[in-house]
Amino acid sequence: MTNGFDARLAEVLNAATENIRRTVAANLIPAPKVALPTPLLEGLSQAVAPLQSVLERWDAMMPENWQGQRLAYKDMVRLMLEGVPLA
């Protein structure tokens, strides 16, 4: 059973949430789209190609539930050191 207070509270919270959503949407500036020239991309690709095997070996050394993930390892290790079981 809901009372009038619950209904009014829900109404006020919904209005506040909508106001916040509108304010944030009105003040966000879309990030510009950046495209590197193809020759530069090809050069970068060739420069990092030798690292691929190293990254694959490093990934294989990670705990099984971390393999293939794009994780901020330093943050994950910090959490584990605090006692949060992540691996």
C-alpha positions as protocol buffer text, in pm:
chain_id: "A"
residue {
  index: 1
  type: MET
  ca { x: 0 y: 0 z: 0 }
}
residue {
  index: 2
  type: THR
  ca { x: 136 y: 341 z: -90 }
}
residue {
  index: 3
  type: ASN
  ca { x: 30 y: 662 z: 71 }
}
residue {
  index: 4
  type: GLY
  ca { x: 15 y: 1015 z: -65 }
}
residue {
  index: 5
  type: PHE
  ca { x: 361 y: 1091 z: 73 }
}
residue {
  index: 6
  type: ASP
  ca { x: 518 y: 805 z: -126 }
}
residue {
  index: 7
  type: ALA
  ca { x: 347 y: 921 z: -443 }
}
residue {
  index: 8
  type: ARG
  ca { x: 452 y: 1283 z: -389 }
}
residue {
  index: 9
  type: LEU
  ca { x: 808 y: 1181 z: -306 }
}
residue {
  index: 10
  type: ALA
  ca { x: 828 y: 975 z: -625 }
}
residue {
  index: 11
  type: GLU
  ca { x: 690 y: 1269 z: -824 }
}
residue {
  index: 12
  type: VAL
  ca { x: 944 y: 1513 z: -676 }
}
residue {
  index: 13
  type: LEU
  ca { x: 1235 y: 1272 z: -729 }
}
residue {
  index: 14
  type: ASN
  ca { x: 1129 y: 1206 z: -1089 }
}
residue {
  index: 15
  type: ALA
  ca { x: 1111 y: 1579 z: -1160 }
}
residue {
  index: 16
  type: ALA
  ca { x: 1451 y: 1640 z: -998 }
}
residue {
  index: 17
  type: THR
  ca { x: 1605 y: 1355 z: -1196 }
}
residue {
  index: 18
  type: GLU
  ca { x: 1460 y: 1491 z: -1519 }
}
residue {
  index: 19
  type: ASN
  ca { x: 1596 y: 1837 z: -1439 }
}
residue {
  index: 20
  type: ILE
  ca { x: 1942 y: 1692 z: -1378 }
}
residue {
  index: 21
  type: ARG
  ca { x: 1923 y: 1494 z: -1702 }
}
residue {
  index: 22
  type: ARG
  ca { x: 1827 y: 1804 z: -1900 }
}
residue {
  index: 23
  type: THR
  ca { x: 2099 y: 2016 z: -1738 }
}
residue {
  index: 24
  type: VAL
  ca { x: 2370 y: 1759 z: -1807 }
}
residue {
  index: 25
  type: ALA
  ca { x: 2251 y: 1705 z: -2166 }
}
residue {
  index: 26
  type: ALA
  ca { x: 2247 y: 2079 z: -2232 }
}
residue {
  index: 27
  type: ASN
  ca { x: 2600 y: 2126 z: -2099 }
}
residue {
  index: 28
  type: LEU
  ca { x: 2777 y: 1831 z: -2259 }
}
residue {
  index: 29
  type: ILE
  ca { x: 2980 y: 1909 z: -2566 }
}
residue {
  index: 30
  type: PRO
  ca { x: 3019 y: 1615 z: -2804 }
}
residue {
  index: 31
  type: ALA
  ca { x: 3378 y: 1501 z: -2842 }
}
residue {
  index: 32
  type: PRO
  ca { x: 3525 y: 1592 z: -3178 }
}
residue {
  index: 33
  type: LYS
  ca { x: 3580 y: 1305 z: -3416 }
}
residue {
  index: 34
  type: VAL
  ca { x: 3949 y: 1253 z: -3477 }
}
residue {
  index: 35
  type: ALA
  ca { x: 4076 y: 1061 z: -3777 }
}
residue {
  index: 36
  type: LEU
  ca { x: 4444 y: 1003 z: -3834 }
}
residue {
  index: 37
  type: PRO
  ca { x: 4572 y: 1001 z: -4191 }
}
residue {
  index: 38
  type: THR
  ca { x: 4605 y: 650 z: -4335 }
}
residue {
  index: 39
  type: PRO
  ca { x: 4984 y: 668 z: -4381 }
}
residue {
  index: 40
  type: LEU
  ca { x: 5024 y: 760 z: -4014 }
}
residue {
  index: 41
  type: LEU
  ca { x: 4797 y: 474 z: -3906 }
}
residue {
  index: 42
  type: GLU
  ca { x: 4992 y: 229 z: -4118 }
}
residue {
  index: 43
  type: GLY
  ca { x: 5319 y: 352 z: -3971 }
}
residue {
  index: 44
  type: LEU
  ca { x: 5187 y: 315 z: -3617 }
}
residue {
  index: 45
  type: SER
  ca { x: 5059 y: -32 z: -3696 }
}
residue {
  index: 46
  type: GLN
  ca { x: 5399 y: -140 z: -3823 }
}
residue {
  index: 47
  type: ALA
  ca { x: 5573 y: 16 z: -3523 }
}
residue {
  index: 48
  type: VAL
  ca { x: 5367 y: -175 z: -3265 }
}
residue {
  index: 49
  type: ALA
  ca { x: 5344 y: -506 z: -3457 }
}
residue {
  index: 50
  type: PRO
  ca { x: 5652 y: -652 z: -3280 }
}
residue {
  index: 51
  type: LEU
  ca { x: 5477 y: -601 z: -2946 }
}
residue {
  index: 52
  type: GLN
  ca { x: 5186 y: -831 z: -3038 }
}
residue {
  index: 53
  type: SER
  ca { x: 5359 y: -1154 z: -2931 }
}
residue {
  index: 54
  type: VAL
  ca { x: 5473 y: -993 z: -2604 }
}
residue {
  index: 55
  type: LEU
  ca { x: 5118 y: -878 z: -2528 }
}
residue {
  index: 56
  type: GLU
  ca { x: 4981 y: -1224 z: -2606 }
}
residue {
  index: 57
  type: ARG
  ca { x: 5231 y: -1387 z: -2367 }
}
residue {
  index: 58
  type: TRP
  ca { x: 5155 y: -1130 z: -2099 }
}
residue {
  index: 59
  type: ASP
  ca { x: 4782 y: -1194 z: -2140 }
}
residue {
  index: 60
  type: ALA
  ca { x: 4841 y: -1569 z: -2105 }
}
residue {
  index: 61
  type: MET
  ca { x: 5014 y: -1508 z: -1769 }
}
residue {
  index: 62
  type: MET
  ca { x: 4711 y: -1324 z: -1629 }
}
residue {
  index: 63
  type: PRO
  ca { x: 4447 y: -1499 z: -1416 }
}
residue {
  index: 64
  type: GLU
  ca { x: 4202 y: -1688 z: -1635 }
}
residue {
  index: 65
  type: ASN
  ca { x: 3913 y: -1447 z: -1576 }
}
residue {
  index: 66
  type: TRP
  ca { x: 4135 y: -1152 z: -1680 }
}
residue {
  index: 67
  type: GLN
  ca { x: 4259 y: -1303 z: -2008 }
}
residue {
  index: 68
  type: GLY
  ca { x: 4134 y: -1124 z: -2317 }
}
residue {
  index: 69
  type: GLN
  ca { x: 3995 y: -834 z: -2112 }
}
residue {
  index: 70
  type: ARG
  ca { x: 4087 y: -469 z: -2135 }
}
residue {
  index: 71
  type: LEU
  ca { x: 4137 y: -400 z: -1769 }
}
residue {
  index: 72
  type: ALA
  ca { x: 4335 y: -139 z: -1582 }
}
residue {
  index: 73
  type: TYR
  ca { x: 4561 y: -399 z: -1421 }
}
residue {
  index: 74
  type: LYS
  ca { x: 4722 y: -158 z: -1175 }
}
residue {
  index: 75
  type: ASP
  ca { x: 4377 y: -71 z: -1038 }
}
residue {
  index: 76
  type: MET
  ca { x: 4275 y: -437 z: -1023 }
}
residue {
  index: 77
  type: VAL
  ca { x: 4595 y: -533 z: -838 }
}
residue {
  index: 78
  type: ARG
  ca { x: 4545 y: -244 z: -595 }
}
residue {
  index: 79
  type: LEU
  ca { x: 4193 y: -370 z: -518 }
}
residue {
  index: 80
  type: MET
  ca { x: 4321 y: -725 z: -472 }
}
residue {
  index: 81
  type: LEU
  ca { x: 4587 y: -600 z: -229 }
}
residue {
  index: 82
  type: GLU
  ca { x: 4303 y: -444 z: -30 }
}
residue {
  index: 83
  type: GLY
  ca { x: 4138 y: -786 z: -7 }
}
residue {
  index: 84
  type: VAL
  ca { x: 3882 y: -779 z: -289 }
}
residue {
  index: 85
  type: PRO
  ca { x: 3903 y: -1120 z: -467 }
}
residue {
  index: 86
  type: LEU
  ca { x: 3910 y: -1038 z: -839 }
}
residue {
  index: 87
  type: ALA
  ca { x: 4117 y: -1323 z: -979 }
}
